[in-house]
Short mmCIF file of C-alpha atoms in Angstrom, two decimals:
data_model
loop_
_atom_site.label_atom_id
_atom_site.label_comp_id
_atom_site.label_asym_id
_atom_site.label_seq_id
_atom_site.Cartn_x
_atom_site.Cartn_y
_atom_site.Cartn_z
CA MET A 96 11.34 -17.50 18.20
CA ASN A 97 10.52 -19.73 15.24
CA LEU A 98 8.85 -17.61 12.59
CA PRO A 99 6.22 -19.18 10.33
CA ARG A 100 7.31 -19.64 6.73
CA VAL A 101 6.10 -16.92 4.37
CA ASN A 102 6.97 -16.42 0.71
CA LEU A 103 9.23 -13.37 0.56
CA ASP A 104 9.56 -13.74 -3.20
CA GLU A 105 6.05 -12.33 -3.52
CA PRO A 106 4.63 -9.09 -2.07
CA ARG A 107 2.79 -9.35 1.24
CA TYR A 108 -0.48 -8.35 -0.42
CA ASP A 109 -2.03 -10.29 -3.30
CA GLN A 110 -1.09 -8.33 -6.42
CA SER A 111 -4.10 -9.45 -8.45
CA THR A 112 -6.14 -6.46 -7.20
CA TYR A 113 -5.46 -2.77 -7.63
CA LEU A 114 -6.10 -2.01 -3.94
CA ASN A 115 -3.49 -4.48 -2.79
CA ARG A 116 -0.97 -3.23 -5.34
CA ALA A 117 -1.61 0.30 -4.05
CA LYS A 118 -0.93 -0.85 -0.46
CA HIS A 119 2.27 -2.50 -1.67
CA PHE A 120 3.58 0.58 -3.47
CA LEU A 121 2.54 2.96 -0.69
CA ILE A 122 5.05 1.08 1.46
CA VAL A 123 7.73 0.66 -1.24
CA THR A 124 7.63 4.34 -2.30
CA ASN A 125 7.47 5.67 1.27
CA PRO A 126 9.72 8.78 1.17
CA LEU A 127 10.90 8.05 4.73
CA ASN A 128 12.85 5.07 3.36
CA VAL A 129 15.28 7.58 1.82
CA PHE A 130 16.56 8.28 5.33
CA ALA A 131 17.39 4.63 6.08
CA THR A 132 21.07 4.27 6.93
CA GLU A 133 23.44 1.90 5.17
CA GLU A 134 23.51 -0.16 8.36
CA GLN A 135 19.71 -0.47 8.37
CA LEU A 136 19.65 -1.43 4.68
CA ASP A 137 22.39 -4.03 5.12
CA ARG A 138 20.56 -5.45 8.14
CA ALA A 139 17.34 -5.73 6.11
CA ALA A 140 19.24 -7.46 3.30
CA ARG A 141 20.84 -9.90 5.74
CA ILE A 142 17.48 -10.73 7.33
CA VAL A 143 15.84 -11.36 3.97
CA LYS A 144 18.71 -13.47 2.63
CA ASP A 145 19.05 -15.52 5.83
CA TYR A 146 15.31 -16.14 6.05
CA ARG A 147 15.16 -17.23 2.40
CA ALA A 148 18.07 -19.59 3.00
CA GLY A 149 16.31 -21.13 6.01
CA LYS A 150 18.80 -19.70 8.49
CA PRO A 151 17.70 -18.36 11.89
CA VAL A 152 16.99 -14.63 12.20
CA PRO A 153 17.13 -14.11 15.99
CA ASP A 154 16.75 -10.32 15.84
CA VAL A 155 13.30 -10.64 14.20
CA THR A 156 10.49 -11.54 16.61
CA SER A 157 7.36 -11.29 14.46
CA VAL A 158 6.09 -11.65 10.92
CA ASP A 159 5.40 -7.89 10.83
CA GLU A 160 9.07 -7.18 11.58
CA LEU A 161 10.06 -9.63 8.86
CA TRP A 162 7.88 -7.88 6.30
CA ALA A 163 9.16 -4.48 7.44
CA ALA A 164 12.70 -5.67 6.69
CA LYS A 165 11.56 -7.09 3.34
CA TYR A 166 9.93 -3.82 2.26
CA LEU A 167 12.95 -1.81 3.35
CA TYR A 168 15.07 -4.25 1.33
CA ASP A 169 12.77 -3.85 -1.70
CA SER A 170 12.98 -0.06 -1.47
CA ALA A 171 16.76 -0.08 -1.96
CA PHE A 172 17.75 -3.28 -3.79
CA HIS A 173 16.96 -4.24 -7.38
CA PRO A 174 14.42 -7.11 -7.52
CA ASP A 175 16.36 -9.03 -10.21
CA THR A 176 20.03 -8.34 -9.60
CA GLY A 177 19.94 -7.81 -5.83
CA GLU A 178 22.27 -4.81 -6.22
CA LYS A 179 21.86 -1.78 -3.97
CA MET A 180 20.34 0.93 -6.17
CA LEU A 181 21.52 4.52 -6.48
CA LEU A 182 19.82 6.61 -3.82
CA VAL A 183 18.22 9.14 -6.20
CA GLY A 184 17.06 6.34 -8.49
CA ARG A 185 15.06 4.48 -5.83
CA MET A 186 11.28 4.74 -5.93
CA SER A 187 11.34 6.06 -2.36
CA ALA A 188 13.23 9.12 -3.67
CA GLN A 189 10.59 9.88 -6.30
CA VAL A 190 8.50 12.21 -4.15
CA PRO A 191 11.25 14.43 -2.65
CA MET A 192 13.17 14.63 -5.93
CA ASN A 193 10.19 15.12 -8.23
CA MET A 194 8.43 17.65 -6.01
CA THR A 195 11.50 19.89 -6.09
CA ILE A 196 12.19 19.52 -9.82
CA THR A 197 8.54 19.77 -10.89
CA GLY A 198 7.87 22.75 -8.66
CA CYS A 199 10.86 24.59 -10.10
CA MET A 200 9.94 23.68 -13.69
CA MET A 201 6.51 25.23 -13.20
CA THR A 202 7.84 28.25 -11.33
CA PHE A 203 10.45 29.19 -13.92
CA TYR A 204 8.66 28.12 -17.13
CA LYS A 205 8.77 31.53 -18.89
CA SER A 206 12.51 32.19 -19.10
CA THR A 207 14.36 30.29 -21.85
CA PRO A 208 17.56 29.76 -19.77
CA ALA A 209 15.45 28.52 -16.85
CA VAL A 210 13.49 26.13 -19.10
CA ILE A 211 16.74 24.71 -20.47
CA PHE A 212 18.27 24.33 -17.02
CA TRP A 213 15.29 22.65 -15.29
CA GLN A 214 14.49 20.37 -18.23
CA TRP A 215 18.14 19.29 -18.19
CA ILE A 216 17.94 18.63 -14.44
CA ASN A 217 14.69 16.71 -14.89
CA GLN A 218 16.02 14.50 -17.68
CA SER A 219 19.24 13.85 -15.77
CA PHE A 220 17.12 12.64 -12.87
CA ASN A 221 14.84 10.60 -15.17
CA ALA A 222 17.84 8.95 -16.80
CA LEU A 223 19.08 7.83 -13.38
CA VAL A 224 15.64 6.53 -12.40
CA ASN A 225 15.14 4.65 -15.67
CA TYR A 226 18.61 3.12 -15.51
CA THR A 227 18.24 2.16 -11.87
CA ASN A 228 14.80 0.56 -12.35
CA ARG A 229 15.45 -1.18 -15.66
CA SER A 230 14.10 -4.72 -15.92
CA GLY A 231 16.30 -7.73 -15.22
CA LYS A 232 20.04 -7.95 -15.68
CA SER A 233 20.00 -6.07 -18.99
CA PRO A 234 23.37 -4.38 -19.54
CA ILE A 235 23.41 -0.89 -20.98
CA SER A 236 26.38 0.57 -22.82
CA GLN A 237 27.76 4.03 -22.17
CA GLU A 238 26.92 4.97 -25.78
CA GLN A 239 23.30 3.92 -25.31
CA LEU A 240 23.08 5.73 -22.00
CA LEU A 241 24.43 8.93 -23.54
CA THR A 242 22.16 8.65 -26.60
CA SER A 243 19.04 8.19 -24.48
CA TYR A 244 19.98 11.05 -22.20
CA CYS A 245 20.71 13.48 -25.05
CA MET A 246 17.62 12.59 -27.08
CA ALA A 247 15.25 12.79 -24.10
CA THR A 248 16.72 16.11 -23.00
CA GLY A 249 16.56 17.41 -26.57
CA GLY A 250 12.97 16.23 -26.98
CA ALA A 251 11.90 17.89 -23.74
CA LEU A 252 13.62 21.15 -24.64
CA VAL A 253 12.22 21.28 -28.17
CA THR A 254 8.72 20.57 -26.84
CA ALA A 255 8.92 23.10 -24.01
CA LEU A 256 10.50 25.93 -26.00
CA SER A 257 8.24 25.40 -29.03
CA LEU A 258 5.08 25.33 -26.92
CA ASN A 259 6.22 28.35 -24.92
CA ARG A 260 6.52 30.27 -28.18
CA MET A 261 3.12 29.05 -29.39
CA VAL A 262 1.26 29.99 -26.19
CA ARG A 263 3.04 33.29 -25.64
CA ASN A 264 -0.25 35.20 -26.00
CA ALA A 265 -2.44 32.52 -24.45
CA PRO A 266 -3.97 32.76 -20.94
CA PRO A 267 -1.45 32.17 -18.11
CA LEU A 268 -2.97 28.79 -17.22
CA VAL A 269 -2.16 27.42 -20.69
CA GLY A 270 1.48 28.47 -20.34
CA ARG A 271 1.72 26.80 -16.94
CA LEU A 272 0.75 23.45 -18.54
CA VAL A 273 3.66 23.49 -21.01
CA PRO A 274 6.06 21.62 -18.63
CA LEU A 275 3.63 18.67 -18.53
CA ALA A 276 3.73 18.32 -22.32
CA ALA A 277 7.53 18.47 -22.24
CA VAL A 278 7.73 15.81 -19.52
CA ALA A 279 5.32 13.52 -21.41
CA ALA A 280 7.33 13.87 -24.63
CA ALA A 281 10.59 13.19 -22.83
CA ASN A 282 9.23 10.08 -21.10
CA CYS A 283 8.15 8.66 -24.47
CA ILE A 284 11.76 9.04 -25.64
CA ASN A 285 13.78 8.39 -22.49
CA ILE A 286 12.24 5.17 -21.19
CA PRO A 287 12.34 3.12 -24.44
CA LEU A 288 15.86 4.31 -25.26
CA MET A 289 17.18 3.67 -21.76
CA ARG A 290 15.84 0.12 -21.98
CA MET A 291 16.82 -0.53 -25.59
CA GLN A 292 18.63 -3.73 -24.63
CA GLU A 293 15.29 -5.19 -23.59
CA LEU A 294 13.70 -4.14 -26.88
CA GLN A 295 16.55 -5.79 -28.76
CA ASN A 296 17.13 -8.93 -26.68
CA GLY A 297 13.88 -9.28 -24.71
CA VAL A 298 13.10 -9.68 -21.01
CA THR A 299 13.37 -12.93 -19.10
CA LEU A 300 10.15 -14.93 -18.87
CA ILE A 301 9.50 -17.15 -15.84
CA ASP A 302 6.83 -19.59 -14.71
CA ASP A 303 4.94 -19.60 -11.38
CA ASP A 304 7.97 -21.12 -9.65
CA GLY A 305 10.45 -18.59 -11.04
CA LYS A 306 12.03 -20.96 -13.58
CA GLU A 307 13.39 -19.10 -16.62
CA LEU A 308 11.71 -19.96 -19.92
CA GLY A 309 13.37 -17.64 -22.44
CA GLN A 310 13.61 -14.03 -23.60
CA SER A 311 10.70 -12.12 -25.14
CA VAL A 312 10.86 -8.83 -27.04
CA ARG A 313 7.09 -8.64 -27.17
CA ALA A 314 6.85 -8.78 -23.38
CA ALA A 315 9.53 -6.09 -23.17
CA LYS A 316 7.46 -3.81 -25.43
CA GLU A 317 4.36 -4.30 -23.30
CA GLY A 318 6.27 -3.68 -20.09
CA ILE A 319 7.98 -0.53 -21.35
CA ALA A 320 4.69 0.85 -22.72
CA ALA A 321 3.03 0.27 -19.34
CA VAL A 322 5.89 2.00 -17.48
CA THR A 323 5.80 4.98 -19.86
CA PHE A 324 2.04 5.36 -19.47
CA SER A 325 2.17 5.14 -15.67
CA ARG A 326 5.06 7.64 -15.47
CA ILE A 327 3.10 10.21 -17.51
CA LEU A 328 0.00 9.69 -15.34
CA MET A 329 2.21 9.98 -12.25
CA ALA A 330 3.25 13.47 -13.31
CA MET A 331 -0.22 14.69 -14.29
CA PRO A 332 -1.90 15.46 -10.92
CA GLY A 333 0.91 17.71 -9.73
CA MET A 334 1.52 19.30 -13.13
CA VAL A 335 -2.19 19.94 -13.80
CA LEU A 336 -3.59 20.76 -10.36
CA THR A 337 -0.63 22.95 -9.35
CA PRO A 338 -1.07 25.34 -12.32
CA VAL A 339 -4.79 25.55 -11.53
CA LEU A 340 -3.99 26.40 -7.90
CA MET A 341 -1.32 28.96 -8.83
CA ASN A 342 -3.56 30.56 -11.45
CA SER A 343 -6.28 30.95 -8.82
CA LEU A 344 -3.84 32.47 -6.30
CA ASP A 345 -2.51 34.79 -9.01
CA LYS A 346 -6.00 36.08 -9.82
CA ARG A 347 -6.59 36.77 -6.13
CA GLY A 348 -3.40 38.84 -6.02
CA LEU A 349 -1.76 36.65 -3.38
CA LEU A 350 1.41 36.06 -5.40
CA LYS A 351 1.85 39.78 -5.96
CA ARG A 352 1.64 40.46 -2.24
CA ILE A 353 4.07 37.67 -1.27
CA PRO A 354 6.03 36.82 -4.46
CA TRP A 355 8.64 34.80 -2.53
CA ALA A 356 5.93 32.18 -1.79
CA ASN A 357 5.52 31.25 -5.47
CA SER A 358 8.13 28.50 -5.62
CA PRO A 359 7.60 27.03 -2.09
CA ILE A 360 3.84 26.72 -2.66
CA GLN A 361 4.34 24.90 -5.96
CA ILE A 362 7.01 22.58 -4.56
CA LEU A 363 4.96 21.66 -1.47
CA PHE A 364 1.74 21.15 -3.42
CA CYS A 365 3.57 19.00 -5.97
CA GLY A 366 4.93 16.97 -3.08
CA PHE A 367 1.41 16.46 -1.72
CA CYS A 368 0.15 15.28 -5.12
CA LEU A 369 3.15 13.02 -5.77
CA THR A 370 2.90 11.37 -2.35
CA PHE A 371 -0.31 9.74 -3.56
CA ALA A 372 0.15 9.77 -7.35
CA THR A 373 3.45 7.86 -7.24
CA PRO A 374 2.18 4.68 -5.51
CA LEU A 375 -1.28 4.83 -7.10
CA CYS A 376 0.18 5.05 -10.62
CA CYS A 377 2.83 2.40 -9.93
CA ALA A 378 -0.06 0.17 -8.86
CA LEU A 379 -1.85 0.45 -12.22
CA PHE A 380 0.13 -2.54 -13.47
CA SER A 381 1.63 -5.40 -11.50
CA GLN A 382 5.43 -5.27 -11.40
CA LYS A 383 5.42 -9.02 -11.97
CA ALA A 384 3.57 -8.67 -15.25
CA SER A 385 1.91 -11.53 -17.07
CA ILE A 386 1.59 -12.30 -20.75
CA SER A 387 -0.30 -15.05 -22.53
CA VAL A 388 1.84 -17.72 -24.17
CA ASP A 389 -0.32 -17.27 -27.29
CA SER A 390 0.86 -13.63 -27.52
CA LEU A 391 4.58 -14.47 -27.59
CA GLU A 392 6.87 -14.57 -30.61
CA GLY A 393 6.42 -17.63 -32.81
CA ASP A 394 9.62 -19.55 -32.00
CA LEU A 395 9.39 -18.87 -28.28
CA ARG A 396 5.69 -19.71 -28.21
CA GLU A 397 6.29 -23.06 -29.89
CA LYS A 398 9.23 -23.85 -27.60
CA ILE A 399 7.15 -23.23 -24.46
CA ARG A 400 4.21 -25.19 -25.85
CA LYS A 401 6.53 -28.11 -26.58
CA ASP A 402 8.43 -28.07 -23.26
CA ARG A 403 5.61 -26.88 -20.98
CA PRO A 404 2.25 -27.52 -22.69
CA GLU A 405 0.36 -26.85 -19.45
CA LEU A 406 1.47 -23.20 -19.33
CA LYS A 407 -1.03 -20.65 -20.58
CA VAL A 408 0.47 -17.55 -18.94
CA VAL A 409 4.07 -16.60 -18.17
CA TYR A 410 5.56 -13.75 -16.15
CA TYR A 411 8.28 -11.08 -16.32
CA ASN A 412 9.47 -8.05 -14.37
CA LYS A 413 8.18 -5.00 -16.24
CA GLY A 414 10.30 -2.56 -14.21
CA LEU A 415 9.00 0.65 -12.63
#
């Protein structure tokens, strides 16, 4: 069957609207993609590469099957480098990993050793996610990786332990919200540090046809700020609504009657919240972000104006 030509370099749904971006990320972050086998991922990659190269793809019989292969490919391969990403760093792993870590952080938030352990686990996971989903082909040194990891973990621990001490005599609901503050503080440290190469050297700018135009630090700053903001919002529903739920159950005496249900309830409810919060917050900003030529650094702005005077807006991958 001869398939019609579609542009696989762009998402299936027009990314200029929030609703279409949400549809896109609901598919990309689908937790079921975690269970795709290496054979299935390699098949999806082969289909996408062959189709892009104009080669026949006889095992694909419809456009829907083609897009299914493309989205499976996107869920596991980096959009810039084409490398297969670490399993736990893929966006499809966000819900199962985060629901477990977040649920445990909120279950064991009172004990100092437990706070230290779960914040360490959370920042180890975040470091992997941030490294895996960094923008472009930006290299990152081992020293930079270690610095980011240590500072984010330290920031989260200082925030969590300090706030725990401050709210020791506060109502239980206030104490249950401490992990959210720690996660927000850590994200503000971890993401910029993990992507320091972009802040130093810039991200690659492209035109509508994908032609590279130069490197922009200003675009990198905007992209990293957008990712940090969306990551904090992504954590909020589960880390705010779950404490409210658990506080209500605690007042009703349910947790005293079946104390073993404390952690499972929090983990499952976090999973429910994250299933929707992850794609909806990823969709707040287009992954192929745009920036006005007038907003770029002086030298780069003048270069683009000289070489491509018709360009008013350029694009870059902001990461996730």
